[in-house]
Coordinates of C-alpha atoms in Angstrom, one line a residue:
X1287 CA 171.2 154.5 91.9
X1288 CA 173.2 154.3 88.3
X1289 CA 175.2 151.4 86.7
X1290 CA 177.6 152.3 84.2
X1291 CA 178.9 150.0 81.3
X1292 CA 181.2 151.0 78.6
X1293 CA 179.9 152.1 74.9
X1294 CA 183.0 153.0 73.7
X1295 CA 186.6 152.6 74.7
X1296 CA 187.3 156.3 75.5
X1297 CA 184.2 157.0 77.4
X1298 CA 184.9 153.9 79.4
X1299 CA 188.4 155.6 80.4
X1300 CA 186.4 158.6 81.3
X1301 CA 183.8 156.4 83.4
X1302 CA 186.9 154.8 85.2
X1303 CA 188.3 158.4 86.1
X1304 CA 185.0 158.9 87.6
X1305 CA 185.5 155.4 89.6
X1306 CA 183.5 153.4 87.7
X1307 CA 185.4 149.5 87.1
X1308 CA 184.7 147.7 84.5
X1309 CA 184.6 144.6 86.3
X1310 CA 180.9 143.9 86.2
X1311 CA 178.9 144.1 89.6
X1312 CA 181.9 145.8 91.9
X1313 CA 181.1 148.3 94.7
X1314 CA 182.6 150.7 96.6
X1315 CA 184.7 153.7 96.2
X1316 CA 186.2 151.7 93.3
X1317 CA 183.1 150.0 91.6
X1318 CA 181.8 153.6 90.6
X1319 CA 180.4 156.7 91.5
X1320 CA 180.9 155.8 95.5
X1321 CA 178.4 153.8 97.6
X1322 CA 175.2 152.9 96.4
X1323 CA 176.4 152.7 92.6
X1324 CA 177.7 149.6 90.7
X1325 CA 179.2 148.7 87.4
X1326 CA 176.6 145.8 85.6
X1327 CA 177.1 143.6 82.1
X1328 CA 174.8 143.9 79.2
X1329 CA 174.9 142.2 76.3
X1330 CA 177.5 143.4 73.7
X1331 CA 176.5 144.8 70.6
X1332 CA 179.4 144.6 68.1
X1333 CA 182.3 146.4 70.6
X1334 CA 180.0 148.8 72.2
X1335 CA 178.7 148.0 76.1
X1336 CA 176.1 150.4 77.0
X1337 CA 175.3 152.2 80.5
X1338 CA 171.9 151.2 82.3
X1339 CA 170.6 152.7 85.7
X1340 CA 170.1 150.3 88.9
X1341 CA 169.3 150.8 93.0
X1342 CA 169.9 148.1 95.9
X1343 CA 168.0 148.4 98.7
X1344 CA 170.4 148.3 101.3
X1345 CA 167.2 147.9 104.3
X1346 CA 167.0 144.1 103.5
X1347 CA 170.3 143.6 105.5
X1348 CA 168.4 145.3 108.3
X1349 CA 171.4 147.6 109.0
X1350 CA 169.3 149.8 111.7
X1351 CA 168.9 149.1 115.8
X1352 CA 165.9 150.0 117.6
X1353 CA 165.1 152.1 114.3
X1354 CA 163.4 151.7 110.8
X1355 CA 165.2 151.7 107.7
X1356 CA 164.5 154.1 104.8
X1357 CA 165.7 152.8 101.5
X1358 CA 166.9 156.0 99.4
X1359 CA 168.5 156.4 95.7
X1360 CA 171.8 155.3 95.9
X1361 CA 171.7 155.0 99.7
X1362 CA 169.2 154.5 102.8
X1363 CA 168.4 156.1 106.0
X1364 CA 167.8 155.3 109.7
X1365 CA 164.8 156.8 111.4
X1366 CA 164.1 156.6 114.9
X1367 CA 160.9 156.9 117.1
X1368 CA 159.5 159.7 119.3
X1369 CA 161.8 159.8 122.5
X1370 CA 164.7 158.3 120.5
X1371 CA 167.6 159.8 118.6
X1372 CA 170.2 158.5 116.4
X1373 CA 173.9 157.9 117.4
X1374 CA 176.8 159.3 115.1
X1375 CA 177.1 156.3 113.2
X1376 CA 173.9 156.5 111.6
X1377 CA 172.7 152.9 112.5
X1378 CA 171.6 152.9 115.9
X1379 CA 168.7 154.6 117.8
X1380 CA 169.0 155.2 121.8
X1381 CA 166.8 156.5 124.5
X1382 CA 166.7 160.4 124.7
X1383 CA 163.7 161.1 126.9
X1384 CA 163.7 160.4 130.5
X1385 CA 160.5 159.4 132.4
X1386 CA 159.1 158.0 135.7
X1387 CA 160.1 154.3 136.3
X1388 CA 157.2 152.0 138.3
X1389 CA 158.4 149.1 140.5
X1390 CA 154.6 147.9 140.8
X1391 CA 151.7 147.5 138.8
X1392 CA 148.3 146.8 140.8
X1393 CA 145.1 146.1 139.2
X1394 CA 146.3 147.7 135.9
X1395 CA 147.6 150.8 137.8
X1396 CA 151.5 151.9 138.3
X1397 CA 152.5 152.2 142.0
X1398 CA 155.7 152.7 143.8
X1399 CA 158.0 154.7 141.5
X1400 CA 161.6 155.3 141.6
X1401 CA 163.1 158.4 142.6
X1402 CA 164.0 160.6 139.9
X1403 CA 163.7 160.4 136.2
X1404 CA 165.4 157.7 133.8
X1405 CA 165.4 156.2 130.5
X1406 CA 163.3 153.8 129.3
X1407 CA 165.7 151.2 128.6
X1408 CA 167.6 151.9 132.1
X1409 CA 164.3 151.0 134.0
X1410 CA 163.1 148.1 132.2
X1411 CA 166.4 146.4 132.6
X1412 CA 166.6 147.0 136.2
X1413 CA 164.2 147.5 138.9
X1414 CA 161.2 148.7 136.9
X1415 CA 158.2 147.1 135.5
X1416 CA 156.5 149.6 133.7
X1417 CA 158.0 153.0 132.5
X1418 CA 156.6 156.6 131.2
X1419 CA 153.4 158.8 132.1
X1420 CA 151.0 156.9 131.2
X1421 CA 153.1 153.9 132.3
X1422 CA 153.9 151.4 129.5
X1423 CA 154.8 147.7 131.1
X1424 CA 158.1 146.7 130.8
X1425 CA 157.9 143.6 128.2
X1426 CA 161.3 141.8 128.9
X1427 CA 162.1 140.1 131.9
X1428 CA 165.2 141.0 133.4
X1429 CA 167.4 138.8 136.0
X1430 CA 167.4 141.4 138.8
X1431 CA 169.0 138.8 141.0
X1432 CA 171.8 138.7 138.4
X1433 CA 172.2 142.6 137.6
X1434 CA 171.6 143.3 141.5
X1435 CA 173.7 140.8 143.4
X1436 CA 172.8 142.4 146.7
X1437 CA 169.3 143.2 146.3
X1438 CA 168.1 140.8 149.0
X1439 CA 170.4 142.2 152.0
X1440 CA 170.7 139.0 154.0
X1441 CA 168.5 136.8 152.0
X1442 CA 168.6 134.8 148.9
X1443 CA 167.3 136.6 145.2
X1444 CA 165.0 134.4 143.0
X1445 CA 164.0 135.6 139.9
X1446 CA 160.3 135.7 138.7
X1447 CA 158.7 136.6 135.5
X1448 CA 158.8 140.6 135.0
X1449 CA 160.3 141.0 138.8
X1450 CA 161.8 138.9 141.4
X1451 CA 161.6 137.8 145.3
X1452 CA 163.3 137.7 148.1
X1453 CA 163.5 134.9 150.5
X1454 CA 165.1 135.2 154.0
X1455 CA 166.7 132.2 156.1
X1456 CA 165.2 130.6 159.0
X1457 CA 165.1 133.4 162.1
X1458 CA 165.1 136.4 159.8
X1459 CA 161.6 138.1 158.3
X1460 CA 161.5 140.3 155.4
X1461 CA 160.6 144.1 156.2
X1462 CA 158.0 146.2 154.2
X1463 CA 160.1 146.9 151.2
X1464 CA 160.5 143.2 150.3
X1465 CA 164.3 143.2 149.9
X1466 CA 165.5 143.3 153.5
X1467 CA 165.7 140.5 155.8
X1468 CA 166.1 141.6 159.0
X1469 CA 166.4 139.5 162.8
X1470 CA 163.1 140.1 164.4
X1471 CA 164.3 137.2 167.0
X1472 CA 164.0 138.9 170.9
X1473 CA 166.8 137.3 173.2
X1474 CA 168.9 138.6 176.2
X1475 CA 171.1 141.5 176.0
X1476 CA 174.6 141.0 177.8
X1477 CA 177.0 143.4 178.7
X1478 CA 179.5 141.2 179.3
X1479 CA 181.4 138.9 177.0
X1480 CA 184.7 136.9 177.5
X1481 CA 185.7 133.8 175.5
X1482 CA 181.6 132.2 175.2
X1483 CA 181.2 133.2 178.7
X1484 CA 177.9 136.0 178.7
X1485 CA 177.3 138.0 181.9
X1486 CA 175.4 141.1 183.2
X1487 CA 172.5 140.4 181.4
X1488 CA 169.7 143.4 180.8
X1489 CA 166.3 142.8 181.7
X1490 CA 163.9 142.0 179.0
X1491 CA 164.6 140.5 175.3
X1492 CA 165.9 142.6 172.4
X1493 CA 166.5 142.2 168.7
X1494 CA 170.3 141.7 167.9
X1495 CA 170.8 145.3 166.2
X1496 CA 169.3 146.8 169.1
X1497 CA 171.6 145.0 171.6
X1498 CA 174.6 145.1 169.5
X1499 CA 174.3 148.6 167.9
X1500 CA 174.3 149.9 171.4
X1501 CA 175.6 149.1 174.4
X1502 CA 175.5 144.9 174.1
X1503 CA 178.4 142.9 174.3
X1504 CA 176.6 139.6 173.0
X1505 CA 173.3 138.7 172.6
X1506 CA 171.1 135.6 172.2
X1507 CA 170.7 132.1 174.3
X1508 CA 173.8 130.8 172.2
X1509 CA 175.9 133.8 173.7
X1510 CA 176.8 135.1 170.2
X1511 CA 179.4 137.6 170.7
X1512 CA 178.7 141.2 168.9
X1513 CA 181.7 142.0 166.8
X1514 CA 184.1 144.9 167.5
X1515 CA 183.7 148.2 165.9
X1516 CA 186.0 147.3 163.1
X1517 CA 184.7 143.9 162.3
X1518 CA 183.0 142.8 159.0
X1519 CA 180.2 141.7 161.3
X1520 CA 179.6 145.0 163.1
X1521 CA 179.5 146.8 159.7
X1522 CA 177.2 144.5 158.1
X1523 CA 174.7 144.8 161.3
X1524 CA 175.4 148.3 161.9
X1525 CA 176.2 150.1 158.8
X1526 CA 176.1 153.6 160.3
X1527 CA 178.1 152.6 163.6
X1528 CA 177.3 152.2 167.2
X1529 CA 174.0 153.8 168.5
X1530 CA 172.2 153.2 165.0
X1531 CA 169.7 150.4 164.4
X1532 CA 168.5 149.6 160.8
X1533 CA 164.6 150.6 160.1
X1534 CA 162.2 149.5 157.6
X1535 CA 162.8 151.2 154.2
X1536 CA 160.5 152.1 151.4
X1537 CA 162.6 152.6 148.1
X1538 CA 165.0 149.9 148.5
X1539 CA 167.3 152.2 150.1
X1540 CA 167.8 151.6 153.5
X1541 CA 168.1 154.5 156.4
X1542 CA 168.9 154.4 160.1
X1543 CA 167.3 155.3 163.0
X1544 CA 169.3 156.5 166.3
X1545 CA 168.7 154.1 169.4
X1546 CA 167.3 155.7 172.2
X1547 CA 169.3 153.6 174.6
X1548 CA 167.2 155.6 177.5
X1549 CA 163.7 154.1 176.3
X1550 CA 165.1 150.7 174.8
X1551 CA 167.2 149.7 178.5
X1552 CA 165.3 151.4 181.0
X1553 CA 167.7 149.9 183.4
X1554 CA 170.8 151.7 182.3
X1555 CA 171.8 154.7 184.3
X1556 CA 170.4 153.6 187.6
X1557 CA 170.8 156.1 190.5
X1558 CA 171.1 158.9 187.8
X1559 CA 168.9 160.8 184.9
X1560 CA 169.7 158.9 181.2
X1561 CA 169.6 161.3 178.2
X1562 CA 169.7 160.0 174.6
X1563 CA 172.2 161.5 172.3
X1564 CA 173.0 161.1 168.7
X1565 CA 174.8 157.4 168.5
X1566 CA 174.9 157.3 172.3
X1567 CA 173.2 158.6 175.6
X1568 CA 174.8 159.8 178.8
X1569 CA 174.0 159.4 182.6
X1570 CA 173.6 162.4 185.0
X1571 CA 174.2 161.0 188.3
X1572 CA 172.7 162.5 191.5
X1573 CA 174.5 163.8 194.5
X1574 CA 176.3 161.0 196.1
X1575 CA 176.9 158.9 193.0
X1576 CA 179.5 158.9 190.2
X1577 CA 179.6 157.1 186.9
X1578 CA 181.2 153.9 186.6
X1579 CA 184.1 152.6 184.5
X1580 CA 181.5 151.9 181.6
X1581 CA 179.6 155.4 182.2
X1582 CA 176.6 153.3 182.1
X1583 CA 175.4 153.4 185.5
X1584 CA 175.9 155.4 188.3
X1585 CA 177.2 154.1 191.5
X1586 CA 177.2 155.6 195.1
X1587 CA 180.5 156.7 196.9
X1588 CA 181.3 153.5 199.3
X1589 CA 182.1 155.0 202.6
X1590 CA 182.3 151.7 204.1
X1591 CA 185.1 150.5 201.4
X1592 CA 186.8 153.8 202.6
X1593 CA 186.9 152.9 206.6
X1594 CA 186.0 149.4 207.2
X1595 CA 185.7 149.6 210.7
X1596 CA 183.2 152.2 210.8
X1597 CA 180.4 150.0 212.4
X1598 CA 182.5 148.0 214.8
X1599 CA 180.3 144.8 215.8
X1600 CA 178.2 145.0 212.5
X1601 CA 178.4 145.1 208.8
X1602 CA 179.0 148.7 207.1
X1603 CA 175.7 148.6 204.4
X1604 CA 176.6 151.8 202.1
X1605 CA 173.2 153.3 201.1
X1606 CA 172.5 156.4 198.6
X1607 CA 174.3 159.1 199.5
X1608 CA 175.5 157.7 203.0
X1609 CA 175.9 154.3 204.9
X1610 CA 173.6 152.1 207.4
X1611 CA 175.4 149.7 210.1
X1612 CA 173.7 146.2 210.2
X1613 CA 174.6 145.0 213.6
X1614 CA 175.9 141.8 214.0
X1615 CA 173.0 139.5 216.4
X1616 CA 172.9 140.6 219.7
X1617 CA 174.4 143.9 218.8
X1618 CA 172.8 147.5 218.0
X1619 CA 173.5 151.1 217.3
X1620 CA 174.1 152.9 220.5
X1621 CA 172.6 156.3 218.9
X1622 CA 171.4 158.3 215.7
X1623 CA 174.6 159.8 215.7
X1624 CA 177.1 157.1 217.0
X1625 CA 176.2 154.0 214.7
X1626 CA 178.8 151.8 216.0
X1627 CA 177.3 148.5 217.5
X1628 CA 177.2 147.4 221.1
X1629 CA 175.9 144.8 223.0
X1630 CA 172.3 144.2 223.8
X1631 CA 171.5 141.8 227.1
X1632 CA 168.5 140.0 225.5
X1633 CA 167.9 138.5 229.0
X1634 CA 167.1 141.5 230.7
X1635 CA 165.2 143.5 227.7
X1636 CA 162.9 140.6 227.3
X1637 CA 161.8 138.6 230.4
X1638 CA 160.2 136.0 228.2
X1639 CA 163.0 135.3 226.6
X1640 CA 163.8 131.5 227.0
X1641 CA 160.3 130.8 227.9
X1642 CA 160.5 127.2 229.2
X1643 CA 163.9 127.5 230.3
X1644 CA 166.9 129.5 231.7
X1645 CA 168.3 132.4 229.7
X1646 CA 171.8 133.1 230.1
X1647 CA 173.2 136.2 228.3
X1648 CA 176.6 135.9 226.5
X1649 CA 178.6 138.8 224.4
X1650 CA 176.9 139.6 221.4
X1651 CA 174.0 136.9 222.2
X1652 CA 172.6 134.9 224.7
X1653 CA 171.9 130.9 225.5
X1654 CA 168.7 129.3 226.4
X1655 CA 169.1 125.9 228.5
X1656 CA 165.9 123.6 228.1
X1657 CA 164.7 121.0 230.5
X1658 CA 164.4 117.1 229.6
X1659 CA 162.2 116.5 226.5
X1660 CA 162.7 119.9 225.4
X1661 CA 164.3 121.7 222.5
X1662 CA 165.0 125.3 221.2
X1663 CA 162.2 126.8 218.7
X1664 CA 164.0 127.6 215.6
X1665 CA 164.8 131.2 216.6
X1666 CA 166.2 130.2 219.6
X1667 CA 164.2 132.4 221.7
X1668 CA 161.9 129.8 223.7
X1669 CA 162.1 126.0 224.7
X1670 CA 159.2 124.0 223.5
X1671 CA 158.2 120.5 223.8
X1672 CA 159.8 117.6 221.7
X1673 CA 157.3 115.6 219.9
X1674 CA 158.7 112.5 219.6
X1675 CA 155.7 110.9 218.5
X1676 CA 156.4 112.6 215.2
X1677 CA 160.6 112.3 215.3
X1678 CA 160.1 108.1 215.0
X1679 CA 156.9 106.2 214.3
X1680 CA 158.5 103.0 215.6
X1681 CA 157.9 104.1 219.5
X1682 CA 154.8 102.2 220.0
X1683 CA 155.0 99.0 217.5
X1684 CA 151.6 97.7 219.4
X1685 CA 150.0 101.2 219.9
X1686 CA 149.4 104.7 219.4
X1687 CA 152.0 107.2 220.6
X1688 CA 150.8 110.2 222.5
X1689 CA 152.6 113.2 222.9
X1690 CA 152.7 114.8 226.5
X1691 CA 154.8 117.3 227.7
X1692 CA 158.6 116.6 228.3
X1693 CA 157.8 112.9 226.9
X1694 CA 155.6 110.3 225.7
X1695 CA 153.1 107.6 226.6
X1696 CA 151.8 104.8 224.4
X1697 CA 148.0 103.8 224.2
X1698 CA 148.3 100.3 223.7
X1699 CA 146.2 98.5 220.9
X1700 CA 143.1 95.9 222.4
X1701 CA 145.2 92.6 223.4
X1702 CA 148.2 94.5 224.8
X1703 CA 149.0 96.4 227.7
X1704 CA 151.3 99.4 228.6
X1705 CA 154.7 98.9 230.2
X1706 CA 155.4 100.2 233.7
X1707 CA 156.9 103.7 232.0
X1708 CA 153.7 103.8 229.7
X1709 CA 156.7 103.7 227.0
X1710 CA 155.6 100.7 225.2
X1711 CA 153.3 97.7 225.0
X1712 CA 153.2 94.0 225.7
X1713 CA 151.0 91.1 224.8
X1714 CA 148.2 90.1 227.1
X1715 CA 147.8 86.2 227.4
X1716 CA 143.8 85.7 227.5
X1717 CA 144.7 81.9 228.0
X1718 CA 145.5 82.7 231.6
X1719 CA 142.4 84.2 232.8
X1720 CA 139.5 80.9 232.6
X1721 CA 140.9 79.7 229.3
X1722 CA 140.7 82.4 227.4
X1723 CA 136.4 81.2 227.5
X1724 CA 137.6 78.3 225.3
X1725 CA 135.8 74.8 226.1
X1726 CA 138.5 72.9 224.9
X1727 CA 142.0 74.5 223.9
X1728 CA 143.2 78.1 224.1
X1729 CA 146.1 79.0 221.8
X1730 CA 147.6 82.8 222.5
X1731 CA 148.4 84.8 219.9
X1732 CA 150.0 88.3 219.4
X1733 CA 147.6 90.9 220.8
X1734 CA 145.0 88.1 220.6
X1735 CA 144.1 84.8 221.2
X1736 CA 142.1 81.8 219.5
X1737 CA 139.9 78.7 220.4
X1738 CA 140.5 75.0 219.3
X1739 CA 138.7 71.4 219.3
X1740 CA 139.8 68.2 219.3
X1741 CA 139.1 65.6 216.7
X1742 CA 136.0 65.1 216.1
X1743 CA 135.2 68.1 217.1
X1744 CA 134.1 71.2 215.4
X1745 CA 134.3 75.0 216.6
X1746 CA 131.1 76.9 216.5
X1747 CA 130.4 80.4 215.2
X1748 CA 131.2 81.7 218.5
X1749 CA 134.9 80.7 218.7
X1750 CA 134.6 79.4 221.8
X1751 CA 132.3 76.0 222.1
X1752 CA 133.1 73.0 220.3
X1753 CA 130.4 70.4 218.8
X1754 CA 130.6 66.8 217.9
X1755 CA 130.8 65.8 214.1
X1756 CA 128.6 63.1 212.8
X1757 CA 131.0 61.5 210.5
X1758 CA 128.1 58.9 209.4
X1759 CA 126.1 61.5 208.6
X1760 CA 128.9 63.8 206.9
X1761 CA 130.4 60.5 205.1
X1762 CA 128.0 57.8 204.3
X1763 CA 130.6 55.8 202.4
X1764 CA 132.8 56.1 205.4
X1765 CA 133.1 52.7 206.5
X1766 CA 132.9 51.0 203.1
X1767 CA 131.4 47.4 203.3
X1768 CA 130.1 47.9 206.9
X1769 CA 127.8 50.1 209.4
X1770 CA 128.5 53.4 210.6
X1771 CA 127.8 54.4 214.0
X1772 CA 128.6 57.7 215.3
X1773 CA 130.3 58.0 218.7
X1774 CA 131.2 61.5 220.4
X1775 CA 134.5 63.0 219.0
X1776 CA 134.6 59.8 216.4
X1777 CA 132.8 56.9 215.0
X1778 CA 132.7 53.1 214.9
X1779 CA 132.3 50.3 212.0
X1780 CA 130.3 47.2 212.3
X1781 CA 131.9 45.4 208.9
X1782 CA 130.2 42.8 206.5
X1783 CA 131.0 39.2 206.4
X1784 CA 134.3 39.0 204.6
X1785 CA 135.6 42.3 206.0
X1786 CA 136.6 43.0 209.2
X1787 CA 137.1 46.2 211.0
X1788 CA 140.8 48.0 211.6
X1789 CA 142.3 48.5 214.9
X1790 CA 140.7 51.8 215.6
X1791 CA 137.3 50.4 214.1
X1792 CA 136.8 53.5 212.0
X1793 CA 137.5 51.7 208.6
X1794 CA 136.5 48.4 207.0
X1795 CA 138.9 46.6 205.3
X1796 CA 138.7 42.9 203.2
X1797 CA 139.8 39.8 204.5
X1798 CA 141.8 37.8 202.6
X1799 CA 140.7 34.1 203.3
X1800 CA 143.7 32.6 201.6
X1801 CA 146.1 33.7 203.9
X1802 CA 144.1 33.7 206.9
X1803 CA 143.3 29.6 206.3
X1804 CA 145.9 28.3 203.9
X1805 CA 144.0 25.2 203.9
X1806 CA 140.7 26.2 203.2
X1807 CA 140.6 24.9 199.8
X1808 CA 142.6 21.4 199.9
X1809 CA 142.8 19.9 196.8
X1810 CA 142.4 23.3 195.2
X1811 CA 144.2 26.8 194.8
X1812 CA 142.5 29.6 196.8
X1813 CA 142.0 32.7 195.0
X1814 CA 140.8 35.9 197.4
X1815 CA 137.7 38.1 196.2
X1816 CA 136.5 41.3 198.0
X1817 CA 134.4 39.9 201.0
X1818 CA 134.8 36.1 200.0
X1819 CA 137.4 33.4 198.0
X1820 CA 136.9 31.4 195.5
X1821 CA 138.5 27.7 195.2
X1822 CA 140.3 26.3 191.8
X1823 CA 139.6 22.4 192.3
X1824 CA 142.1 19.9 191.1
X1825 CA 141.3 17.7 188.1
X1826 CA 138.9 15.2 190.1
X1827 CA 137.7 17.3 192.6
X1828 CA 135.0 19.5 192.8
X1829 CA 133.4 22.0 195.4
X1830 CA 130.5 20.7 196.9
X1831 CA 127.4 22.0 198.3
X1832 CA 128.0 23.4 202.0
X1833 CA 131.8 22.1 201.9
X1834 CA 134.6 24.8 201.7
X1835 CA 137.3 23.1 200.0
X1836 CA 137.4 20.6 197.5
X1837 CA 136.2 17.2 197.9
X1838 CA 135.8 14.0 195.4
X1839 CA 136.4 10.3 194.6
X1840 CA 139.6 8.8 193.2
X1841 CA 138.4 7.0 189.9
X1842 CA 140.6 3.8 189.1
X1843 CA 140.5 2.6 185.5
X1844 CA 140.5 -0.9 185.1
X1845 CA 144.0 -2.5 184.3

């Protein structure tokens, strides 16, 4: 650009008229010549200012957005890349070319594109990972979770480098698109719901949307009510309304498919033909049937309800297009045309009725009378013997119960014998017959007996014979200080000197000579010992040989 200074006062006025100011460095419309021109000071030569040309590089301030700045003499220009255009402001380049927006890059190849063409900025700032043909990778990561709050339907969005990921809560599964969490649990579908009480479950298990978007009133083991058609829950689960269920989608936009209730719920339209319609179904009933209030099943015209006494002594049973009479026990239909029920004489019809007893016909039934020890079978058509043994295990406490016709008998165990009526067992006293075979003592026990021997005898292995016990041989020290002699049933002791036998002659005990003879140690003190004694003499006395006490002469001293 040209910078102007004054080289004469007159010329300066002319320059001021053209827009140049005498203020050095001033720009703008008043700074001289327009944008890009400036007045610069130069050294003063006498009273003159001289004009010198100079240019400013505006590109140093980066005025161009998304473009390249080119400096010009006295100005600058923004140039845009191919596919971009300059906005009217002259400083910003924006996309002008639309291309394919790619959602995935697999092994260096771009795959899965959005429908239609999009600007590069729009593609890379939203769902795209690459743009154009050939595709170019988007280098700037975009937080899709913040840009598209509802991108993960029914789930949680997690941003990743260059993409995002959807995570589903427990019980939901991510579909093939990766952007929709669907409830894939299979549970019972109920046709009726009333205050947390579910009723009329359909056979099989179904997804929640299949159940609630079609004919269901509640779903799941927790009896979860399906929302009403105007509720937010129903709108979220069934966006297209009743009769449609969500399906997988590829591009991120769901589409919906009509539920074929006739195939999904085979149990509907019983006694009729199910025909699927868009968003619903229709039941066509066969002859003799009519649609129920919910128009989901065909119900028969109930002749029995119209004529309650149609069968007389029987129950009227409605059948498809007709009715049948189920006669009460003891009655039967009189004919095909007349279906009313009449009494049956069971005793006359079946001679074997009440076999083993007496049959008596009654109105609508019969009666069997059984003899003692018999009872009616479960069907009441015959008398059978009562197995008393099976009814009680205490009939024969000492024997085995044997059932016989009309009664029972006891087969007694060994040692017992039957009572006169053979319905009990009593003990046999074996000791009353030849002492039970015992040598000495016989003791009767319940169901048996045992033999016993007297003192000094031992029962032999045969359990009946008694043998003498040789106490002297079994216990050599039995007499202790004496000699043992065996006797039948006992023994005797022959004691040594200083010992004496007990009254029963079975033990030797020491003789206390000191007590037996108080004067045995005259002039001394007697001390008993085992089998003998010792005299402790007084001073001046001694025990002399052959003597039994203390003896000696009194010694008198001279006066």
